[in-house]
XYZ file of C-alpha atoms in Angstrom:
551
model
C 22.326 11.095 -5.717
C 20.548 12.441 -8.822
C 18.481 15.305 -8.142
C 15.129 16.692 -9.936
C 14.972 19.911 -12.226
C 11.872 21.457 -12.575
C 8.095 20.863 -12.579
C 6.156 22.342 -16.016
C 2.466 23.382 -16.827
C -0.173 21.013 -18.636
C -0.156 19.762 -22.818
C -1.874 17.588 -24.582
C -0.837 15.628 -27.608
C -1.329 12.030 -29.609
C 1.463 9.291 -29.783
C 2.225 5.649 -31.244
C 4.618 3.004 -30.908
C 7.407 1.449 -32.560
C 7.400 -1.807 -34.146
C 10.228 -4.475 -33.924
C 13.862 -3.583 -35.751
C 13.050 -7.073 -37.240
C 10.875 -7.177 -39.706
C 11.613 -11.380 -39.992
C 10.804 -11.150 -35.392
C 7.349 -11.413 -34.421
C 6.069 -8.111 -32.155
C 6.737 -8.152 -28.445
C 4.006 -8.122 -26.580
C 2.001 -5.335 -26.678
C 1.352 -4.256 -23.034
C -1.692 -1.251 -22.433
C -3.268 -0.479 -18.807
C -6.186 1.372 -19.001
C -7.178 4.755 -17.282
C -9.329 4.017 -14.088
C -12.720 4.072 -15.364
C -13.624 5.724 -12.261
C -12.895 9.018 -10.550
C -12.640 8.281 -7.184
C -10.697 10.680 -4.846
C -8.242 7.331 -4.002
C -7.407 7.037 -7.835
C -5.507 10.349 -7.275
C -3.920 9.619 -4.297
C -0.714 8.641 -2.760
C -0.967 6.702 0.335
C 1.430 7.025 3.087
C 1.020 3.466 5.957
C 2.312 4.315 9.524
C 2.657 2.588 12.579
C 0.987 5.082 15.159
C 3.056 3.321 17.750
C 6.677 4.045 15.902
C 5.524 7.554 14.754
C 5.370 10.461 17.258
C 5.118 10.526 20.574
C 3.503 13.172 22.421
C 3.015 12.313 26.470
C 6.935 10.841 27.263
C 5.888 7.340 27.733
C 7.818 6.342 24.758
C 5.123 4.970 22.614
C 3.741 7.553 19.462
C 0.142 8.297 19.920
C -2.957 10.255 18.028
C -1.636 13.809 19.448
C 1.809 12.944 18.596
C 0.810 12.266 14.770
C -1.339 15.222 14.670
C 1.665 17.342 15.218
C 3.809 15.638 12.821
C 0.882 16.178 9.800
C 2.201 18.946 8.336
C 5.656 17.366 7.158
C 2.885 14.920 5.386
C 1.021 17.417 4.233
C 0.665 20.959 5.185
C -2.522 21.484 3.071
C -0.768 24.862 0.877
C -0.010 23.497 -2.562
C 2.714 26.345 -2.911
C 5.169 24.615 -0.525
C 7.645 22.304 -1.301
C 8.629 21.297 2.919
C 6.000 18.197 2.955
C 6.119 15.301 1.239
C 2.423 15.634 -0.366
C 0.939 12.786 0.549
C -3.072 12.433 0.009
C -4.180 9.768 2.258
C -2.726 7.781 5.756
C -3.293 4.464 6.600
C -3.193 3.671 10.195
C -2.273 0.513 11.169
C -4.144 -1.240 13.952
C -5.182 1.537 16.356
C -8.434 -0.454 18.818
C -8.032 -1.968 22.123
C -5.709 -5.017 21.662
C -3.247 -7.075 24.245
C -0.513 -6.574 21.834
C 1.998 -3.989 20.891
C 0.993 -4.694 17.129
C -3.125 -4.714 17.614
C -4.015 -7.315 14.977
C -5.712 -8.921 18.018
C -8.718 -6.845 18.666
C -10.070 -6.869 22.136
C -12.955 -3.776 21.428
C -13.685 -2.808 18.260
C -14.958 0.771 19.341
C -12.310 1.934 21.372
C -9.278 3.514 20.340
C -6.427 1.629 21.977
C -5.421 3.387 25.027
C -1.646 3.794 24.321
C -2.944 6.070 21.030
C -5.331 7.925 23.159
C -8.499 8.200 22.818
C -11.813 8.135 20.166
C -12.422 11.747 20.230
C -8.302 11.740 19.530
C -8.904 9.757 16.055
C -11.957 12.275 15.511
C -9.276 15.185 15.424
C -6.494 13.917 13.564
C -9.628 12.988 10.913
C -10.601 16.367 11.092
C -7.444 17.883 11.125
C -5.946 15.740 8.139
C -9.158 16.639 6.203
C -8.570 20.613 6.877
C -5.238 19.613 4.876
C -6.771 17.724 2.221
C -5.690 14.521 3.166
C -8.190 11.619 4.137
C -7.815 8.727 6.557
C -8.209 4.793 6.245
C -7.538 2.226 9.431
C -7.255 -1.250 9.623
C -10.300 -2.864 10.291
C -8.786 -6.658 11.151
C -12.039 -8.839 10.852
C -10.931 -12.190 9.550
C -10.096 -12.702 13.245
C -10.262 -11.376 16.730
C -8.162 -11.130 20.183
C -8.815 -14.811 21.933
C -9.262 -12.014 24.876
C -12.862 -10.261 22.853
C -15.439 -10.591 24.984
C -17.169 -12.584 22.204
C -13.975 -14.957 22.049
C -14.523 -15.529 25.651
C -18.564 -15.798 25.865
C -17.926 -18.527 22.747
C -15.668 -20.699 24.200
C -17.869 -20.678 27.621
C -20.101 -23.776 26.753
C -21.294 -25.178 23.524
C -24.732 -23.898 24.031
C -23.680 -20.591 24.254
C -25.436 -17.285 22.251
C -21.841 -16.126 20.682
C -20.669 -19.812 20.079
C -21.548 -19.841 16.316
C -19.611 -16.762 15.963
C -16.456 -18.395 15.636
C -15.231 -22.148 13.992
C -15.282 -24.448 16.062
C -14.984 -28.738 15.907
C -15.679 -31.342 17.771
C -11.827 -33.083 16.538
C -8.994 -31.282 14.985
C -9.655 -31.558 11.599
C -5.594 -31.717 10.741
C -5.552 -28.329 8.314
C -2.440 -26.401 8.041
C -1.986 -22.596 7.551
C -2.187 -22.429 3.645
C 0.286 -20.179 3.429
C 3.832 -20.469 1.728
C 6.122 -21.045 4.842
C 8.900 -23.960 5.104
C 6.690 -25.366 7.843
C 3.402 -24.431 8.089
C 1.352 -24.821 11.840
C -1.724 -26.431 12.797
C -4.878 -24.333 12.351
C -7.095 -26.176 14.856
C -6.731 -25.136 18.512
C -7.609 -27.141 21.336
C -10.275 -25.302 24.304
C -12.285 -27.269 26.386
C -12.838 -30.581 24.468
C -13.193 -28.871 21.363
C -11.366 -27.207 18.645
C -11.244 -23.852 17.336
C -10.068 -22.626 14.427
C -7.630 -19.843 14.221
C -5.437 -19.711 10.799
C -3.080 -17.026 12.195
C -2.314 -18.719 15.664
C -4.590 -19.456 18.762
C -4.567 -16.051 19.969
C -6.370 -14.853 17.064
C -9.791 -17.509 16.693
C -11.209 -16.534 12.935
C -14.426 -15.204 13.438
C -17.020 -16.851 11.637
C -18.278 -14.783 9.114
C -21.246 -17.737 7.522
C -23.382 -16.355 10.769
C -25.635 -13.509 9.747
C -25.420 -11.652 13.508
C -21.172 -11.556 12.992
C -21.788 -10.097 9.466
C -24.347 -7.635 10.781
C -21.536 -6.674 13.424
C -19.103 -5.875 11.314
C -21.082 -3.802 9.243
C -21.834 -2.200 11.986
C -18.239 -1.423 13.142
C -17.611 -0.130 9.898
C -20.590 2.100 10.284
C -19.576 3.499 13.427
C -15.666 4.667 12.574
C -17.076 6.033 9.201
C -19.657 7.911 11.070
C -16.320 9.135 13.203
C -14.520 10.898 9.825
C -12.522 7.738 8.956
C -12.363 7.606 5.044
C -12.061 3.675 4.194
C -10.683 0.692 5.525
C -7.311 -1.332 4.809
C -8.596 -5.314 4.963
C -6.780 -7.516 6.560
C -6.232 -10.828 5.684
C -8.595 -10.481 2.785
C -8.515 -14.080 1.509
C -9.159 -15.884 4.808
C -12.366 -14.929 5.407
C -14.794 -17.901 4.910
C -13.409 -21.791 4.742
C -14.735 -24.401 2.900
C -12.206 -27.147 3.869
C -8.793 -27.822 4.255
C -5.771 -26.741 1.766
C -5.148 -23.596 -0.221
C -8.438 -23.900 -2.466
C -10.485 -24.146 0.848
C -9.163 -21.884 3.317
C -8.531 -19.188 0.521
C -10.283 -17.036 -1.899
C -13.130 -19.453 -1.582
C -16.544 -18.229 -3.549
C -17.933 -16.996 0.098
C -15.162 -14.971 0.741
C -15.933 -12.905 -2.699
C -19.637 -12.781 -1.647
C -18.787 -11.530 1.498
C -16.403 -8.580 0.228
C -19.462 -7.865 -2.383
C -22.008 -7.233 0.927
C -19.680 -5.314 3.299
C -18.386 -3.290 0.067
C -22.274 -2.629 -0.740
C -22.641 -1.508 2.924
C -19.984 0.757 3.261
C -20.850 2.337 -0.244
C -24.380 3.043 1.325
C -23.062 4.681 4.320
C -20.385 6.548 2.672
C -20.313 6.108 -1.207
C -16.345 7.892 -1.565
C -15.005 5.395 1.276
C -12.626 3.445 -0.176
C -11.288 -0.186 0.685
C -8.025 -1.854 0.279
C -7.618 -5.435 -0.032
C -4.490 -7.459 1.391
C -4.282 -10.226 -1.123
C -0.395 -11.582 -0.584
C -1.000 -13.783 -3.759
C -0.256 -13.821 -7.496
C -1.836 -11.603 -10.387
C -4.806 -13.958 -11.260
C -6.320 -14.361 -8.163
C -5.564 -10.636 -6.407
C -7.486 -9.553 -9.973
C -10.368 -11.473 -8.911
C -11.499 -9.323 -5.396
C -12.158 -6.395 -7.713
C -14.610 -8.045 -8.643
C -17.412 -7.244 -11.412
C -17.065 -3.723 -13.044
C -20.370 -4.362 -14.472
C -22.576 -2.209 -12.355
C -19.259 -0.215 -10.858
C -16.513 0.808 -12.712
C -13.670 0.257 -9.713
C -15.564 -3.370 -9.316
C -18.046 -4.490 -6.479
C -15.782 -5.779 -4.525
C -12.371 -3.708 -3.105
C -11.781 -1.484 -5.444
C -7.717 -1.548 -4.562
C -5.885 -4.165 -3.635
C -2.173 -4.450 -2.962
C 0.024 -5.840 -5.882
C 2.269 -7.914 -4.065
C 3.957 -9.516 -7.053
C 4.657 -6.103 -8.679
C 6.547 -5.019 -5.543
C 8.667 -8.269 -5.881
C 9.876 -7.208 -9.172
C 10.127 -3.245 -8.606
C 12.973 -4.830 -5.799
C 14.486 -7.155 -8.057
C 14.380 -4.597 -10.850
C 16.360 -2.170 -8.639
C 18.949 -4.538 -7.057
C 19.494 -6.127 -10.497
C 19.234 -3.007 -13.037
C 17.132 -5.252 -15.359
C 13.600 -3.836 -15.745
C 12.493 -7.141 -17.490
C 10.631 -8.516 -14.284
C 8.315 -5.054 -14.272
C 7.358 -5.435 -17.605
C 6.756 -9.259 -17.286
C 4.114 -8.258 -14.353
C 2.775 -5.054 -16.574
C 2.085 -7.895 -19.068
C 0.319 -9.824 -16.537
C -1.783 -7.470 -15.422
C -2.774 -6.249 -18.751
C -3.891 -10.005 -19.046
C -5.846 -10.435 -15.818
C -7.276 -6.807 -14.419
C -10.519 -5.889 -15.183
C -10.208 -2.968 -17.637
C -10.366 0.380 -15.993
C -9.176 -0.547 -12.416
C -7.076 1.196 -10.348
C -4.079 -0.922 -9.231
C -2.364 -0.578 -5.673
C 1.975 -0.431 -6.261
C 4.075 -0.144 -2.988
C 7.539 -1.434 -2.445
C 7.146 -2.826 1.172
C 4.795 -2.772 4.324
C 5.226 -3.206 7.911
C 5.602 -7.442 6.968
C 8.361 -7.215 4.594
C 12.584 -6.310 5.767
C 12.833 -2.368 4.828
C 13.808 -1.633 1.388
C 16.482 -0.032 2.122
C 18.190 -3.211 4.152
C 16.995 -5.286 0.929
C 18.985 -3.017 -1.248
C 21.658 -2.756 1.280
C 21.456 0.915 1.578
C 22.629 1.704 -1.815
C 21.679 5.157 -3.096
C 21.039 3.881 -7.054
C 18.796 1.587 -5.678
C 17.004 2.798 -3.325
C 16.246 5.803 -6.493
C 15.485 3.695 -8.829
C 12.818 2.077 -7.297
C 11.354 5.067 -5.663
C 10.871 6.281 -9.501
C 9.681 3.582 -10.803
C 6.986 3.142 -8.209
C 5.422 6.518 -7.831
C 5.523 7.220 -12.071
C 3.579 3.786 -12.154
C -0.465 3.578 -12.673
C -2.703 3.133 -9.455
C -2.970 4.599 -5.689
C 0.798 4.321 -4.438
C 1.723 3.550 -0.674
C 4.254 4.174 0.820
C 5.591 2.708 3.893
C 6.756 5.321 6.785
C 10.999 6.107 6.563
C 10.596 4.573 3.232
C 11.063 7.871 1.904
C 14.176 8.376 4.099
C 15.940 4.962 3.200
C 15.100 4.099 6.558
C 16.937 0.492 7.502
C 15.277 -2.537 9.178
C 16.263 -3.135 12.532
C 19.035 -6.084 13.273
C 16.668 -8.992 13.147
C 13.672 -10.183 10.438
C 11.244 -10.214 13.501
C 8.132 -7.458 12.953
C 8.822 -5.238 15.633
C 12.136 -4.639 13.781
C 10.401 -3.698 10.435
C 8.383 -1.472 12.474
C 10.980 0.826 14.435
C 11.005 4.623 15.661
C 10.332 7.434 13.155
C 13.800 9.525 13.332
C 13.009 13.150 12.737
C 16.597 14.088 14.046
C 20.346 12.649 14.951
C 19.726 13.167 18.968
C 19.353 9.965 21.386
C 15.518 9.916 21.230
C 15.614 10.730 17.465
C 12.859 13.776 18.323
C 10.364 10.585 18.409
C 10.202 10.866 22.315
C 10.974 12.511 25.401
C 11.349 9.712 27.131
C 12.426 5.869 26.079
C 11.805 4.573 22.984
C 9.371 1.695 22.960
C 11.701 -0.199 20.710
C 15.309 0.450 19.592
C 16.022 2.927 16.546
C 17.196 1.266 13.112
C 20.743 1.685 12.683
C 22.072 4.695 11.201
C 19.223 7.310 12.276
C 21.798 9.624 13.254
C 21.980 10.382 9.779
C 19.200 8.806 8.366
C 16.700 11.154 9.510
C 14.165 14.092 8.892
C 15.811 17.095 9.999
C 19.685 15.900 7.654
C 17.626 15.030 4.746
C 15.498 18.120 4.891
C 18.710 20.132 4.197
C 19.791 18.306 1.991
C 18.288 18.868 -2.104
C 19.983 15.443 -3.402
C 18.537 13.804 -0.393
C 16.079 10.513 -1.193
C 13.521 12.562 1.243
C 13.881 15.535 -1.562
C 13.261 13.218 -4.718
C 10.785 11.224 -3.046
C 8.813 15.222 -2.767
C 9.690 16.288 -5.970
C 8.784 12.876 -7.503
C 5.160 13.138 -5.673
C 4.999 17.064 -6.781
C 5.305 15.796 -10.290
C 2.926 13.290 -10.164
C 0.126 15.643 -9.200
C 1.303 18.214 -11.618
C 0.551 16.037 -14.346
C -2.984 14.142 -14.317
C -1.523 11.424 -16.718
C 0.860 10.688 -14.085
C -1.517 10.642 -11.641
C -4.141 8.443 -12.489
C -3.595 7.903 -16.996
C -3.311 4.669 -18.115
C -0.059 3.173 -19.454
C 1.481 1.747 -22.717
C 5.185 0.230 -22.455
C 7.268 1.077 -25.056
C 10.670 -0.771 -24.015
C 10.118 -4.600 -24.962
C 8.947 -7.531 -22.884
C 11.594 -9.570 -24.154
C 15.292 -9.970 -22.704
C 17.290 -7.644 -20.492
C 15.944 -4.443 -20.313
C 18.467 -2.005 -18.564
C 15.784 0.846 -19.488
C 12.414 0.981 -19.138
C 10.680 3.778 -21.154
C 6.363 3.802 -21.188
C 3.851 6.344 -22.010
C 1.356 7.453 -19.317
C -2.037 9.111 -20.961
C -5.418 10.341 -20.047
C -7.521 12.314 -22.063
C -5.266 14.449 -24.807
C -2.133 14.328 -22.146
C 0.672 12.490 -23.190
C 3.748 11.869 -21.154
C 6.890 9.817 -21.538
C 9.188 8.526 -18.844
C 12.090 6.838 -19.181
C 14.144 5.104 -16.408
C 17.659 4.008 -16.416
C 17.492 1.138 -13.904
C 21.214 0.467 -14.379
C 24.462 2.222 -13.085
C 25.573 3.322 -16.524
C 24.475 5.658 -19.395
C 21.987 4.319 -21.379
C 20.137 5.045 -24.892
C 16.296 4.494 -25.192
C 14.928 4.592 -28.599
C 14.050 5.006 -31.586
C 10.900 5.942 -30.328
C 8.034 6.585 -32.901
C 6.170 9.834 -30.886
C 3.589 11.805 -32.527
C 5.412 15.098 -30.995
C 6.930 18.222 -31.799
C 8.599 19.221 -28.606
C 9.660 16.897 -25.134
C 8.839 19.284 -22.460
C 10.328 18.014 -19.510
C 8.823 17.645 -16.370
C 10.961 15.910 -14.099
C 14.449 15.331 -14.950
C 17.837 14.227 -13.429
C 20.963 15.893 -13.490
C 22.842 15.048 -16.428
C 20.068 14.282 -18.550
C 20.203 15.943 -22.047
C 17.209 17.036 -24.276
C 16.058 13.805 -26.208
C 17.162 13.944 -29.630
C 14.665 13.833 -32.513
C 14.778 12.495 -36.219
C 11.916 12.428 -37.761
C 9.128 11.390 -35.478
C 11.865 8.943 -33.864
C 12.806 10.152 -30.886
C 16.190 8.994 -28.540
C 16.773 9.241 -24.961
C 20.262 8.948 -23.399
C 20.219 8.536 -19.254
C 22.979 8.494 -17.009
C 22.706 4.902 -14.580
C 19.876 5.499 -12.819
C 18.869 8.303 -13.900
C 15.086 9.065 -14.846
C 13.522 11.676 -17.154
C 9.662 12.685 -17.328
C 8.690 14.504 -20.220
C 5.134 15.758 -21.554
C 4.255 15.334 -25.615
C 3.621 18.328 -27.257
């Protein structure tokens, strides 16, 4: 597996473009991301999502818990920018962690309690407390499209028509005959019968939508927010952010309608007046055009009034196919789009895959080229990265597509328990954790867990890297086995080039304002770039990457 050199000191310097080798072919499209207009602490982070359940666990029972994570922090981040041990992560995102009937907790049951299994709300205080001591911050999932048909609201609602609560879900008096308006072979009924009436629940019936159109549910879940904010909790991951408010039936009515943006605007307001550096992450499965929309305007706020990141589903699509296939063209298709449809001076939101997708790893069938290239590609890309926990360990999905195989036991070592548990696991291990794990990875310098640090490492050593805008140099047009872009903010300049393919490749000519490539990340194998003129060359072994800085 290739393996990282070095990590180099700050420069500054200007650089341009080539045009086509055509003069007779009309320019490729000319493809520019802005810097985020912003400075937000979440533009310079890298998120890392984990399912508190699968992480650590501290008490034997064989489920991971608060205390269990709070031990395992440092080999996020152990808060000394000198060490090279953790992986250098800037933010967590906890999955579901309140009260809830099921072992995933997208059903809410009390949205003030921590769920017992993770301990307790004084527990969540700590590992807030103790993540901020390492200069990391903290974001949950705050699920409030829906709740647990178990909520004490849920319950009071469905009691009689003339009840206080009944208004705060959807109900009808006939099943109005909509489907889930999502993109499934068969998609289920969305109207639930209770009592002589119907309900409406776009997930399934254990999960009634709440009914966001009644001012006292709104108020509530302001309030909510309040109330874990006030705890040390630094943001919120949205759930189901384009099912809020329904209009009718069919994908133009029971998504992204006009009162679902107005809705994000108030809540985004609140929490901004509460805590004005919380952040809030939108999960908009959907295409370019319409997860561009809830940033909303960047009129009055530069990161936009609504969530000011929001997950870029199609990207990841293509940073998979891009790495399976060894043809960048896909990435630079979407980098087009993008260009086309964000608001200028947005951050965006890459990841490769969350706890609803198969692994990466199993998608790329375990193959180290792979699983590198899109690792690089990803975290050298513009916007708040997130990774998914044992992403950075080529961690496998378990035997089956069902969730609770996407979402298995952290292995820290080879033994039985995998050094998640003293006891049983609450769920089987992933295949191959005997050696896909922590502790052999840790040892090991070519290990994915060591580029995935030193890849990180570089990012923050570099402020381009982190949070600069971009400019793709490599066209939009045919196969592109390399894919070669410019990352800049302020007078830094820095090139990286990516060999997405298996064998040796040549990027350029390159037209760089630039006397010297000094390199700041670079594979094995990878010469100096060779320079004629101001046309400068780049030859990459397959999948190989090199990250240099203009001077």
């Amino acid at each position: 597996m290739p393996r990282a050199s070095r990590l180099l000191p700050l420069l500054a310097v200007t650089s341009c473009v080539t045009g086509p080798a055509n003069p007779n072919e009309s320019p490729p499209a000319r493809v520019e991301l802005a810097a985020p207009a912003s400075d937000a602490w979440y533009e310079h982070a890298v998120f890392y999502e984990l399912f508190v359940r699968s992480f650590q666990d501290s008490n034997g029972d064989g489920k991971g818990d608060l205390p269990g994570l709070i031990s395992r922090l440092d080999y996020l981040n152990d808060g000394d920018p000198r060490t090279t041990t953790d992986l250098g992560v800037d933010a967590l995102w906890l999955m579901p962690v309140f009260a809830s009937p099921s072992y995933h907790g997208y059903d809410v049951t009390d949205y003030e309690r921590i769920n017992p299994d993770y301990g307790t709300n004084e527990d969540l205080e700590r590992l807030c407390a103790e993540a901020h001591r390492r200069g990391m911050r903290v974001i949950v999932d705050l699920v409030i499209n829906h709740s647990s048909s178990q909520h004490p609201w849920f319950i009071d609602s469905a009691s009689s028509p003339g009840s206080a609560r009944r208004d705060w879900y959807v109900w009808s008096d006939r099943d109005l005959g909509w489907k889930q308006p999502f993109d499934t072979p068969s998609p289920a009924p969305t109207w639930h019968a209770l009592d002589g009436a119907y309900y409406y629940g776009v997930f399934w019936s254990g999960m009634p939508d709440l009914n966001l159109r009644t001012p006292a549910v709104r108020e509530e879940v302001k309030r909510i927010a309040s109330f874990w904010l006030a705890k040390g909790v630094d943001g919120f991951r949205l759930d189901a952010a384009r099912h809020l408010i329904e209009t009718g039936g069919g994908t133009t009515g029971q998504a992204d309608t006009a009162e679902t943006h107005a809705f994000w605007k108030e809540f985004a307001e609140h929490v901004r007046s509460v805590k004005p550096d919380a952040v809030l992450v939108g999960e908009d499965w959907t295409t370019t055009p319409l997860i561009a929309a809830y940033y909303g305007s960047t009129e009055r706020l530069p990161q936009g009034d609504e969530l000011p990141l929001n997950f870029n589903f199609p990207l990841a699509k293509a940073l998979l196919e891009a790495a399976q296939s060894g043809d960048g063209n896909g990435i630079a298709q979407k980098l087009l789009e993008m260009s086309s449809h964000y608001p200028a001076g947005v951050a965006d939101t890459p990841f490769l895959t969350n706890h609803d997708n198969i692994r990466v790893a199993t998608q790329l069938a375990g193959k180290p080229g792979p699983l590198v290239t899109a690792a690089s590609v990803m975290l050298t890309l513009p916007g708040s990265p997130f990774l998914y926990y044992g992403e950075e360990l080529g961690m496998a999905n378990g035997p089956t597509a069902k969730d609770e195989d996407k979402r298995t036991p952290m292995p820290w070592d080879s033994s039985a328990a995998g050094g998640f548990t003293s006891g049983s696991p609450w769920f089987a291990f992933a295949p191959g954790h005997e050696l896909t794990n922590v502790a052999t990875q840790t040892k090991n310098p070519g290990s994915l867990l060591s580029r995935y640090r030193e890849l990180i490492r570089a990012r923050h050593a570099s402020p381009a890297l982190e949070r600069g805008g971009l400019t793709l140099l490599t066209s939009t047009r045919g196969r592109a086995p390399t894919l070669a872009f410019l990352r800049t903010l302020g007078g830094e300049r820095v090139l990286v080039v990516h060999n997405l393919g298996d064998t040796a490749q040549t990027t350029g000519p390159l037209e760089l304002e630039a006397e010297l490539l000094e390199p700041l990340f670079t594979d094995a194998s990878v010469g100096s770039p060779a320079r004629s003129g101001t046309a400068w060359s780049v030859t990459l072994p397959g999948r190989a990457t090199g990250i240099w800085r203009l001077r």
